Amino acid sequence: MLVSKNVAELCVLLISELYGQLPSRIFADLLSRGRSTVVQLTQHTFLNPRQVRHGIAVLIQLNLIFHHADQDSGVACYEANAHAAYSLVRIGKILDMVRSKYGPHAHDLVHQVLVQGHAKISDLVNFFKDGPNVHAETLNGIHNGLNHVNGNGNGISNGTTDFEIDVDPDLEDQAYDSLAQLIALGILEPLTPTMYQSPQDLRSTVEQEYMAEYPTGIRGIKQASDFERSVRDKLSEIQNKSSNLKRQLESEFTHEPSSKRRKLTNGTMSNTFAGQKARSALLHEHDTVLRVNYDKCIVELRNLRLERYAEDLIGDTTARVYAALLAVLSKKVSRCQPDKFTEVEDEDDDSSTGPRVSTREIFDHLDPSIDVSAGIGILHDEEAVDPRLAEKIRRYPPQLKGSTLGDTLEEGEEIVGSDDEDYDDHGRESVIISGFHVQNGSNGIKTQVNADTPAGTERWHQMRQHLLILAENQQGFVRHCGKHESGAEWTVDFEPLLQRLKFIELDSIIENRFGRRGLRLTRILREKGKIDDKTLPGLALMKKSDVHVKMAEMEMAGFLDVQEVPRDNNRTAARTIYFWFFDLERTMQRTLDNTYKCMVRCLQRLEVERRKKQAMLSVVERKDVQGKEEEKLRGDIYNEYLEFLDLEKKLLGQVARLDDIVAVFRDY
């Protein structure tokens, strides 16, 4: 796998931080030299074969490398998995997300799988049955020597968790319950032998199998199309094999209304299995090996990022309704970006046929503790707006146009309708008679409710007003895309929404580095395209000298570029036109590479600080001192230890914030 120098260095540092020098040394050689055999690794790393095999075994167990054995010679080749190695920086975020959404028991199980790389269902159940002592040890981040995975949201860091574990007499049922829920959601997935192969090797193996059907080779467009379709179907079949258990548990998952949900230990609500159903579904799969599905975890992290985005722009209550919509929608989304090696988009696929959810599904998933009446104003003038406009349905997503998004709806593409059971074609009178009146305006959506309306219906309509607020917002959080038997249908156009999010992150970086004037010039170029240096000062309302200084500064930093167009063959400066332009893709790639470099520098600085404090840390790492630092350590040593923890927290916190930028630009 080809990666940049900074990404390779970052992956090696992450593996060294968590698993030691031996695996990181082998992984670094695989990144620099490509796929290699054990003999080649022995020669390149100057390690003996026993050490190389031990390091390879650790990397395979942690799903950090691919391996493929040649059918003729039987020699195995190993290849680095840089994507999985980078995902190590998100371990803390993943654990924190699992704990907040699914409770501490699910957190324990996911943490155990992350520590071991993969684990059998029976081993996880036995681990859970061992009692709170083992749980407390693991949650404090010292299980198996992995003292940096603690789920505090900083990715990789030391510390302890801040919640207590309730001792339940029926821990085995809880283990099956949590495991079934995590597998059904896709956070844990069964591990199959094909997952140890790289996507290129897997595709090559399938192609070789089907090439036997073409002894004279593939000739013509029709044979090539049939061959590609067969390979694609076979790859889909291989992927579906690992999803059999997930689909089985999904069919048994009880999507009960919110009032019938079980309250988790941390106070959140979640759908749950009955214990016996979970046990019966997993008892037949006791020897199934599970691993963490990082692709699905990224989907969950994206939902949290979009929820915070909506909360910043609209409000807390509407953001929580949006979180419920994203949670339901994510059940139909397995990954943020399609796999280019195993998934091929259909040319006839319509973008409007993506995953969508109904109002009933959102209402059933909404936490009953949310006061949906908050965040909605009261409409006093019933004639202020036509409710038909508030129920506008858009079948097609907005089109991307440079730095702005425009709705290019042609005739017949926009429909007016409603999923309100009291709404019909006779106009607004039926809506007012039912006790509800909606307004879709620039200040949000407002509702007025009569006193004799049933409480459940009132909550339904109030939740719909929040959905309409999201659909009306210029950021395009939600699109009202159709009608269904169980209410309206809603979807999220992730591509244009995340495009806006990328622009926000990029604008923030440019403003912090070059000021408001630099941001103004960048936005003009992003909107207009290539502009002559004589025209730009007038558009930016700036002096020509100030524009030239700022543009030269941004060009040196790689954010802008200039194209010289000579008017004649002399190519003199006076007879040359200079066109400034902003290359979005190149700027994002450069920003990503600089972000990787910053993360590397933070981890290197942390390693330097550890070497400086090696004497103090050697005392703190003693078993009789761990957990009792304040009692056992001398005052000056304890103060020095606290200062080091504060510095470590700042550095790892900065790494986590930089990872948020990487996620927005690359993964979401």
XYZ file of C-alpha atoms in Angstrom:
668
model
C 0.000 0.000 0.000
C 1.451 3.315 -1.087
C 1.314 6.020 1.572
C 3.128 9.294 2.090
C 6.183 9.638 4.294
C 4.281 11.367 7.088
C 1.498 8.747 7.123
C 4.036 5.924 7.278
C 5.894 7.595 10.129
C 2.640 8.217 11.994
C 1.504 4.591 11.662
C 4.849 3.310 12.952
C 4.719 5.661 15.937
C 1.170 4.563 16.805
C 2.119 0.878 16.737
C 5.235 1.556 18.779
C 3.185 3.583 21.287
C 0.662 0.797 21.849
C 2.380 -2.508 21.076
C 6.111 -1.976 21.338
C 9.188 -1.695 19.175
C 9.260 -5.171 17.584
C 5.909 -4.965 15.711
C 6.556 -1.348 14.740
C 9.973 -2.210 13.318
C 8.530 -4.939 11.099
C 5.605 -2.742 10.077
C 7.971 0.088 9.113
C 9.919 -2.245 6.836
C 6.717 -3.478 5.180
C 5.645 0.102 4.523
C 8.981 1.107 3.047
C 9.712 -2.004 0.945
C 6.241 -3.328 0.182
C 5.104 -6.928 0.552
C 7.832 -9.233 1.803
C 8.423 -12.775 2.988
C 9.845 -13.824 6.347
C 13.277 -14.315 4.790
C 13.255 -10.831 3.296
C 12.078 -9.283 6.568
C 14.895 -11.083 8.395
C 17.439 -9.591 6.024
C 16.016 -6.059 6.063
C 15.309 -5.699 9.788
C 18.431 -7.567 11.042
C 16.218 -9.660 13.320
C 16.407 -13.417 13.666
C 13.584 -15.509 12.128
C 12.064 -16.256 15.531
C 11.685 -12.567 16.347
C 10.262 -11.830 12.899
C 7.655 -14.600 13.201
C 6.707 -13.415 16.657
C 6.250 -9.842 15.445
C 4.268 -10.990 12.407
C 1.992 -13.058 14.653
C 1.280 -9.999 16.787
C 0.534 -7.854 13.728
C -1.762 -10.500 12.232
C -3.632 -10.896 15.501
C -4.169 -7.134 15.621
C -5.311 -7.064 11.949
C -2.501 -4.662 11.033
C -1.069 -6.627 8.094
C -2.411 -8.724 5.234
C -0.909 -12.048 4.232
C -1.295 -14.211 1.158
C 0.237 -17.626 0.433
C 1.207 -18.576 -3.089
C -0.659 -21.697 -4.180
C 2.297 -23.157 -6.058
C 5.260 -22.445 -3.787
C 3.358 -22.115 -0.500
C 5.450 -19.074 0.480
C 3.515 -16.443 2.383
C 3.895 -12.748 1.652
C 2.972 -10.024 4.107
C 1.712 -6.509 3.364
C 1.115 -3.566 5.691
C -2.433 -2.326 6.297
C -1.901 1.402 6.781
C -5.629 2.108 7.112
C -5.957 -0.203 10.120
C -2.764 1.188 11.640
C -4.043 4.757 11.428
C -7.338 3.667 13.005
C -5.412 3.041 16.229
C -5.483 6.773 16.882
C -9.294 6.558 17.163
C -9.420 3.793 19.758
C -10.288 6.216 22.548
C -13.007 7.911 20.492
C -14.531 4.566 19.561
C -14.616 3.374 23.155
C -16.066 6.653 24.341
C -18.754 6.488 21.648
C -19.667 2.898 22.536
C -19.847 3.700 26.250
C -22.056 6.770 25.766
C -24.448 5.140 23.277
C -24.589 1.494 24.319
C -23.484 1.413 27.955
C -20.456 0.259 29.957
C -20.994 -3.461 29.298
C -20.682 -2.938 25.545
C -17.653 -0.735 26.285
C -15.981 -3.610 28.160
C -16.527 -6.068 25.329
C -15.304 -3.716 22.586
C -12.282 -2.795 24.715
C -11.421 -6.459 25.162
C -11.642 -7.095 21.407
C -9.448 -4.063 20.719
C -6.854 -5.263 23.214
C -6.674 -8.770 21.760
C -7.212 -7.823 18.102
C -9.899 -10.487 17.763
C -11.618 -12.870 20.170
C -14.084 -15.745 20.175
C -17.617 -15.218 21.418
C -17.096 -17.851 24.102
C -13.933 -16.102 25.339
C -15.733 -12.773 25.526
C -18.604 -14.300 27.502
C -16.150 -15.935 29.919
C -14.307 -12.633 30.289
C -17.560 -10.892 31.119
C -18.515 -13.585 33.648
C -15.237 -13.213 35.559
C -16.744 -10.372 37.563
C -16.073 -6.712 38.318
C -12.435 -7.197 39.318
C -11.360 -8.032 35.795
C -13.622 -5.292 34.429
C -12.121 -2.695 36.736
C -8.617 -3.728 35.758
C -9.447 -3.452 32.081
C -11.281 -0.168 32.426
C -8.317 1.353 34.236
C -6.308 0.715 31.114
C -3.713 -1.753 32.428
C -5.061 -4.995 30.993
C -2.431 -6.941 29.013
C -0.054 -4.022 29.319
C -2.084 -1.831 26.982
C -2.082 1.210 29.229
C -3.165 3.749 26.636
C -6.552 2.444 25.527
C -9.005 3.812 28.031
C -11.790 5.415 26.051
C -11.484 8.956 27.375
C -11.889 10.497 23.923
C -8.219 11.420 23.353
C -7.398 8.481 21.144
C -4.379 7.026 22.945
C -3.809 8.205 26.478
C -3.323 7.150 30.066
C -5.950 7.464 32.755
C -8.956 5.800 34.259
C -12.616 5.893 33.396
C -15.037 7.930 35.440
C -17.988 5.574 35.831
C -18.799 2.669 38.104
C -19.748 -0.836 37.070
C -22.894 -2.248 38.613
C -22.547 -5.884 39.621
C -25.415 -7.806 38.057
C -26.108 -11.390 39.167
C -26.896 -12.447 35.612
C -23.738 -11.311 33.861
C -23.921 -14.042 31.230
C -27.267 -12.809 29.892
C -25.921 -9.279 29.808
C -22.870 -10.487 27.898
C -25.010 -12.202 25.257
C -27.317 -9.194 25.151
C -24.493 -6.694 24.577
C -22.685 -8.944 22.095
C -25.850 -9.496 20.061
C -26.528 -5.763 19.981
C -22.973 -4.888 18.914
C -22.988 -7.531 16.158
C -26.427 -6.477 14.916
C -25.265 -2.861 14.748
C -22.108 -3.868 12.878
C -19.622 -2.542 15.448
C -18.319 -6.088 15.927
C -18.114 -8.354 12.896
C -17.214 -12.030 12.396
C -13.666 -12.540 11.184
C -13.315 -14.638 8.017
C -10.131 -15.916 6.317
C -10.639 -13.594 3.341
C -10.306 -10.565 5.637
C -6.627 -11.429 6.059
C -6.092 -10.859 2.339
C -5.642 -7.436 0.841
C -8.438 -6.265 -1.486
C -6.087 -6.546 -4.465
C -5.158 -10.162 -3.616
C -8.779 -11.093 -3.022
C -9.849 -9.665 -6.342
C -6.931 -11.344 -8.149
C -7.864 -14.710 -6.611
C -11.463 -14.397 -7.763
C -10.385 -13.310 -11.247
C -8.092 -16.319 -11.569
C -10.963 -18.632 -10.679
C -13.196 -17.193 -13.388
C -10.423 -17.018 -15.983
C -10.673 -20.825 -16.216
C -14.000 -20.300 -17.986
C -12.208 -18.334 -20.719
C -9.417 -20.633 -21.989
C -8.786 -18.437 -25.036
C -8.913 -15.209 -23.070
C -11.532 -12.505 -22.799
C -12.554 -11.160 -26.173
C -15.058 -8.451 -26.903
C -16.953 -5.990 -24.801
C -19.708 -8.484 -23.897
C -17.288 -11.053 -22.442
C -15.456 -8.349 -20.522
C -18.761 -7.101 -19.101
C -19.869 -10.631 -18.128
C -16.494 -11.326 -16.538
C -16.591 -8.105 -14.497
C -20.142 -8.832 -13.375
C -19.195 -12.360 -12.271
C -16.209 -11.090 -10.310
C -18.314 -8.393 -8.671
C -21.033 -10.893 -7.714
C -18.451 -13.273 -6.243
C -16.878 -10.484 -4.174
C -20.311 -9.479 -2.904
C -20.996 -13.093 -1.973
C -17.733 -13.255 -0.013
C -18.626 -10.074 1.834
C -22.114 -11.348 2.612
C -20.716 -14.464 4.280
C -19.371 -12.342 7.128
C -22.773 -10.642 7.450
C -24.873 -13.774 7.948
C -24.754 -13.564 11.732
C -25.457 -9.834 11.605
C -28.550 -10.322 9.452
C -29.767 -13.134 11.700
C -29.494 -10.946 14.785
C -31.048 -7.992 12.992
C -34.118 -10.082 12.220
C -34.459 -10.962 15.907
C -33.658 -7.484 17.137
C -36.733 -6.032 18.795
C -37.287 -2.538 17.407
C -39.700 -1.658 20.175
C -41.023 1.860 20.821
C -38.986 4.043 23.091
C -41.218 3.384 26.108
C -40.257 -0.302 26.018
C -36.511 0.205 25.927
C -34.168 -0.807 28.652
C -32.330 1.913 30.534
C -28.594 1.351 30.430
C -26.256 1.795 33.362
C -25.110 5.203 32.155
C -28.665 6.486 31.914
C -29.115 6.350 28.129
C -31.845 4.422 26.342
C -31.223 1.626 23.905
C -33.088 -1.094 22.079
C -32.294 -4.479 23.563
C -32.756 -8.167 23.058
C -34.525 -10.367 25.490
C -31.697 -12.328 27.131
C -32.931 -15.710 25.961
C -33.198 -14.604 22.333
C -29.660 -13.282 22.379
C -28.373 -16.469 23.966
C -30.153 -18.731 21.469
C -28.851 -16.664 18.542
C -25.214 -16.799 19.702
C -24.957 -20.256 21.300
C -24.682 -21.844 17.856
C -21.825 -19.438 17.003
C -19.709 -19.907 20.128
C -16.503 -20.419 18.159
C -17.067 -17.450 15.878
C -14.194 -14.980 16.038
C -15.086 -11.288 16.259
C -13.149 -8.144 15.500
C -13.954 -4.434 15.571
C -15.401 -3.080 12.334
C -13.607 0.244 11.972
C -15.670 1.212 8.910
C -18.894 1.045 10.909
C -17.291 2.868 13.823
C -16.361 5.706 11.463
C -20.027 5.910 10.443
C -20.982 6.289 14.113
C -18.297 8.943 14.637
C -19.560 10.797 11.579
C -23.038 10.830 13.114
C -21.634 12.429 16.270
C -19.783 15.040 14.211
C -22.915 15.949 12.253
C -24.933 16.081 15.466
C -22.494 18.623 16.926
C -22.634 20.552 13.656
C -26.430 20.771 13.852
C -26.287 21.710 17.531
C -23.929 24.611 16.815
C -26.115 26.005 14.030
C -29.657 25.235 15.214
C -29.935 24.063 18.803
C -29.697 21.169 21.225
C -33.202 19.712 20.873
C -33.174 19.734 17.081
C -29.688 18.192 17.142
C -30.931 15.308 19.312
C -33.786 14.660 16.887
C -31.187 14.726 14.116
C -29.095 12.216 16.063
C -32.100 9.882 16.227
C -32.559 10.175 12.451
C -28.869 9.462 11.818
C -28.954 6.477 14.188
C -31.833 4.912 12.259
C -30.257 5.759 8.911
C -26.863 4.331 9.914
C -28.438 0.869 10.242
C -28.647 0.924 6.448
C -25.145 2.366 5.945
C -22.194 0.021 6.448
C -19.375 2.418 5.570
C -18.825 6.065 4.750
C -17.090 5.543 1.407
C -17.483 2.656 -1.066
C -14.692 0.138 -1.413
C -13.235 0.698 -4.875
C -11.878 -2.864 -5.051
C -15.041 -4.770 -4.173
C -17.895 -2.382 -4.922
C -18.692 -0.998 -8.351
C -21.413 1.588 -8.702
C -24.184 0.819 -11.147
C -24.421 3.286 -13.992
C -28.229 3.143 -13.792
C -28.268 3.822 -10.066
C -30.249 6.929 -9.138
C -28.827 9.053 -6.359
C -32.347 9.601 -5.033
C -32.747 5.870 -4.257
C -30.260 5.934 -1.385
C -31.103 4.881 2.169
C -34.077 6.680 3.639
C -36.066 6.459 6.851
C -39.685 7.150 7.720
C -41.059 9.469 10.366
C -42.379 6.449 12.313
C -38.913 4.880 12.519
C -37.431 8.121 13.820
C -40.259 8.553 16.314
C -39.821 5.007 17.647
C -36.078 5.516 18.074
C -36.353 8.942 19.720
C -35.427 8.998 23.409
C -38.627 9.666 25.441
C -36.666 11.899 27.808
C -36.151 14.493 25.022
C -38.520 17.447 25.340
C -39.329 17.991 21.667
C -41.501 21.006 22.508
C -38.323 22.982 23.218
C -36.649 24.879 20.412
C -39.914 25.596 18.555
C -41.591 29.010 18.658
C -45.301 29.789 18.780
C -47.053 31.098 15.689
C -49.655 33.760 16.537
C -50.628 34.708 12.980
C -52.212 31.702 11.302
C -52.188 33.426 7.911
C -48.419 34.020 7.982
C -47.449 31.116 5.757
C -48.944 28.437 3.566
C -48.335 25.033 5.218
C -48.142 23.392 1.790
C -44.776 25.049 1.255
C -43.483 23.653 4.535
C -44.276 20.139 3.321
C -42.242 20.475 0.125
C -40.736 17.210 -1.073
C -37.479 17.115 -3.044
C -36.820 13.887 -4.865
C -33.295 14.756 -5.980
C -30.282 15.954 -3.973
C -28.676 19.362 -4.575
C -25.882 19.606 -7.108
C -22.330 20.483 -6.154
C -21.221 23.782 -7.699
C -17.748 24.845 -6.628
C -17.899 26.263 -3.107
C -21.683 26.625 -3.109
C -24.509 24.168 -3.435
C -27.399 24.906 -5.743
C -30.719 23.144 -6.113
C -31.142 22.506 -9.813
C -34.702 21.256 -9.791
C -36.369 21.072 -13.133
C -40.074 20.966 -13.838
C -41.721 17.925 -12.306
C -38.898 17.226 -9.852
C -40.456 19.145 -6.974
C -43.610 17.826 -5.360
C -45.833 19.310 -2.699
C -47.196 16.785 -0.258
C -47.476 15.878 3.393
C -47.206 12.861 5.607
C -49.541 14.469 8.107
C -52.565 12.211 8.442
C -54.848 15.280 8.591
C -53.391 17.015 5.540
C -55.212 16.841 2.214
C -55.520 18.800 -1.001
C -58.276 21.109 0.289
C -55.773 23.594 1.657
C -54.668 24.759 5.019
C -58.067 24.490 6.718
C -57.654 20.773 7.425
C -54.320 21.402 9.136
C -55.708 24.147 11.362
C -58.741 22.022 12.292
C -56.475 19.208 13.458
C -54.927 21.543 15.998
C -51.579 22.158 14.301
C -50.203 24.916 12.185
C -46.683 24.969 10.760
C -44.510 27.777 9.512
C -41.401 27.307 7.426
C -39.573 30.602 7.657
C -36.107 32.018 7.954
C -36.292 31.957 11.748
C -37.247 28.302 11.994
C -40.455 26.316 12.033
C -43.163 27.201 14.482
C -46.115 25.260 15.772
C -49.252 25.930 17.745
C -50.978 23.061 19.533
C -54.509 22.879 20.853
C -55.092 21.657 24.392
C -57.379 18.745 23.404
C -54.783 17.082 21.147
C -53.561 13.609 22.307
C -50.106 13.658 23.897
C -48.614 11.074 21.507
C -49.904 12.905 18.447
C -48.625 16.175 19.855
C -45.136 14.726 20.350
C -45.232 13.278 16.814
C -46.007 16.657 15.246
C -43.473 18.498 17.388
C -40.783 16.058 16.303
C -41.795 16.643 12.675
C -41.294 20.361 13.125
C -37.686 19.731 14.125
C -37.234 17.555 11.028
C -38.644 20.344 8.868
C -36.254 22.794 10.532
C -33.383 20.532 9.511
C -34.764 20.173 5.983
C -35.212 23.947 5.646
C -31.712 24.829 6.844
C -29.326 26.073 4.172
C -26.705 23.514 5.206
C -28.962 20.700 3.944
C -28.945 18.478 7.035
C -32.006 16.515 5.882
C -33.978 16.169 2.657
C -37.721 15.536 2.683
C -37.687 13.010 -0.169
C -41.056 11.234 -0.275
C -44.070 9.742 1.427
C -44.596 6.319 2.971
C -47.318 4.373 4.727
C -45.688 5.076 8.098
C -45.143 8.782 7.406
C -42.825 10.942 5.363
C -39.494 9.674 4.130
C -36.282 11.484 4.975
C -32.721 11.074 3.825
C -29.359 12.736 4.301
C -27.281 13.802 1.313
C -23.897 13.178 2.899
C -21.776 14.317 -0.049
C -22.999 17.944 -0.248
C -23.354 18.157 3.546
C -19.786 17.008 4.131
C -18.633 19.279 1.320
C -19.922 22.202 3.357
C -18.194 20.799 6.422
C -14.911 20.593 4.508
C -15.249 24.219 3.454
C -15.856 25.228 7.073
C -12.756 23.375 8.289
C -10.650 24.734 5.430
C -11.883 28.286 5.965
C -11.050 28.010 9.655
C -7.504 26.887 8.867
C -6.985 29.673 6.313
C -8.394 32.345 8.629
C -6.196 31.262 11.539
C -3.106 31.314 9.347
C -3.664 34.245 6.976
C -6.354 36.317 8.651
C -9.707 37.576 7.391
C -8.207 39.103 4.249
C -6.643 35.822 3.195
C -9.959 34.080 3.756
C -11.769 36.727 1.687
C -9.397 36.277 -1.254
C -9.673 32.486 -1.050
C -13.456 32.559 -1.089
C -13.495 34.865 -4.110
C -11.171 32.594 -6.076
C -13.095 29.509 -4.990
C -16.329 31.067 -6.210
C -15.145 32.779 -9.412
C -12.343 30.508 -10.594
C -9.270 32.021 -12.262
C -9.074 35.810 -11.882
C -6.620 38.343 -13.276
C -4.438 40.034 -10.670
C -5.761 43.425 -11.840
C -9.395 42.419 -11.319
C -8.912 40.795 -7.928
C -8.316 43.987 -5.842
C -11.629 45.438 -7.012
C -13.560 42.298 -6.103
C -11.854 42.017 -2.709
C -12.165 45.759 -1.949
C -8.466 45.836 -1.036
C -5.426 47.795 -2.123
C -3.449 46.293 -4.969
C -0.262 46.192 -2.919
C -2.024 44.428 -0.019
C -3.515 41.890 -2.397
C -0.125 41.096 -3.964
C 1.539 40.643 -0.565
C -1.215 38.380 0.746
C -1.427 36.332 -2.459
C 2.346 35.809 -2.516
C 2.221 34.660 1.103
C -0.548 32.153 0.383
C 1.214 30.946 -2.750
C 4.370 30.201 -0.788
C 2.269 28.190 1.672
C 0.704 26.200 -1.174
C -2.882 27.404 -0.787
C -2.999 29.379 -4.061
C -1.333 29.133 -7.437
C -0.771 31.470 -10.375
C -0.814 30.835 -14.107
C 1.201 33.070 -16.435
C -0.293 33.736 -19.860
C 2.052 35.808 -22.143
C 0.433 38.178 -24.608
C 3.248 37.763 -27.138
C 6.392 35.719 -27.698
C 8.615 38.094 -25.712
C 7.203 36.852 -22.374
C 8.057 40.049 -20.536
C 6.445 40.753 -17.172
C 4.654 43.839 -18.517
C 3.140 41.801 -21.375
C 2.026 38.861 -19.223
C -1.371 38.202 -17.655
C -1.287 36.557 -14.212
C -4.317 34.423 -13.347
C -4.677 33.439 -9.707
C -6.691 30.335 -8.836
C -7.534 28.063 -5.929
C -7.147 24.291 -6.384
C -9.433 22.721 -3.795
C -8.273 19.102 -4.117
C -4.589 19.960 -3.997
C -5.106 22.284 -1.033
C -6.952 19.577 0.873
C -4.228 17.031 0.161
C -1.536 19.460 1.296
C -3.537 20.252 4.440
C -3.916 16.542 5.145
C -0.185 15.954 4.778
C 0.582 18.869 7.106
C -1.900 17.465 9.600
C -0.157 14.090 9.547
C 3.148 15.860 10.130
C 1.722 17.722 13.136
C 0.458 14.447 14.629
C 3.899 12.905 14.159
C 5.548 15.859 15.892
C 3.164 15.571 18.858
C 3.931 11.880 19.346
C 7.659 12.489 18.956
C 7.527 15.269 21.532
C 5.690 12.918 23.909
C 8.431 10.319 23.492
C 11.123 12.937 24.225
C 9.301 14.022 27.379
C 9.076 10.407 28.521
C 12.802 9.959 28.107
C 13.383 13.096 30.158
C 11.128 11.777 32.940
C 12.292 8.178 32.689
C 13.508 8.012 36.291
C 10.212 9.305 37.658
C 8.104 7.096 35.388
C 10.028 3.981 36.361
C 8.964 4.599 39.958
C 5.332 5.283 38.997
C 5.115 2.085 36.906
C 5.900 -0.113 39.923
C 2.966 -2.385 40.795
C 2.944 -1.308 44.433
C 2.641 2.342 43.343
C 0.053 2.102 40.553
C -3.272 3.471 41.732
C -1.729 4.871 44.929
C 0.553 7.523 43.500
C -0.522 10.253 45.916
C 0.116 8.019 48.943
C 3.303 6.291 47.852
C 5.205 9.056 46.047
C 7.181 11.847 47.632
C 5.687 15.327 47.226
C 8.124 16.637 44.626
C 7.961 13.409 42.585
C 4.164 13.425 42.720
C 4.024 17.031 41.516
C 6.409 16.175 38.695
C 4.158 13.242 37.797
C 1.090 15.499 37.665
C 2.914 17.952 35.402
C 3.843 15.116 33.054
C 0.245 13.856 32.964
C -0.958 17.357 32.113
C 1.557 17.643 29.270
C 0.664 14.177 27.993
C -3.027 15.076 28.056
C -2.402 18.232 26.029
C -0.309 16.459 23.393
C -2.719 13.559 22.964
C -5.661 15.946 22.973
C -4.028 17.840 20.124
C -3.565 14.561 18.237
C -7.283 13.844 18.669
C -8.245 17.294 17.377
C -5.965 16.872 14.367
C -7.600 13.509 13.709
C -10.957 15.310 13.494
C -9.566 17.283 10.544
C -8.334 14.094 8.883
C -11.729 12.474 9.362
C -13.573 15.360 7.711
C -11.176 15.655 4.760
C -10.540 11.961 4.117
C -12.820 9.462 5.869
C -16.292 10.950 6.281
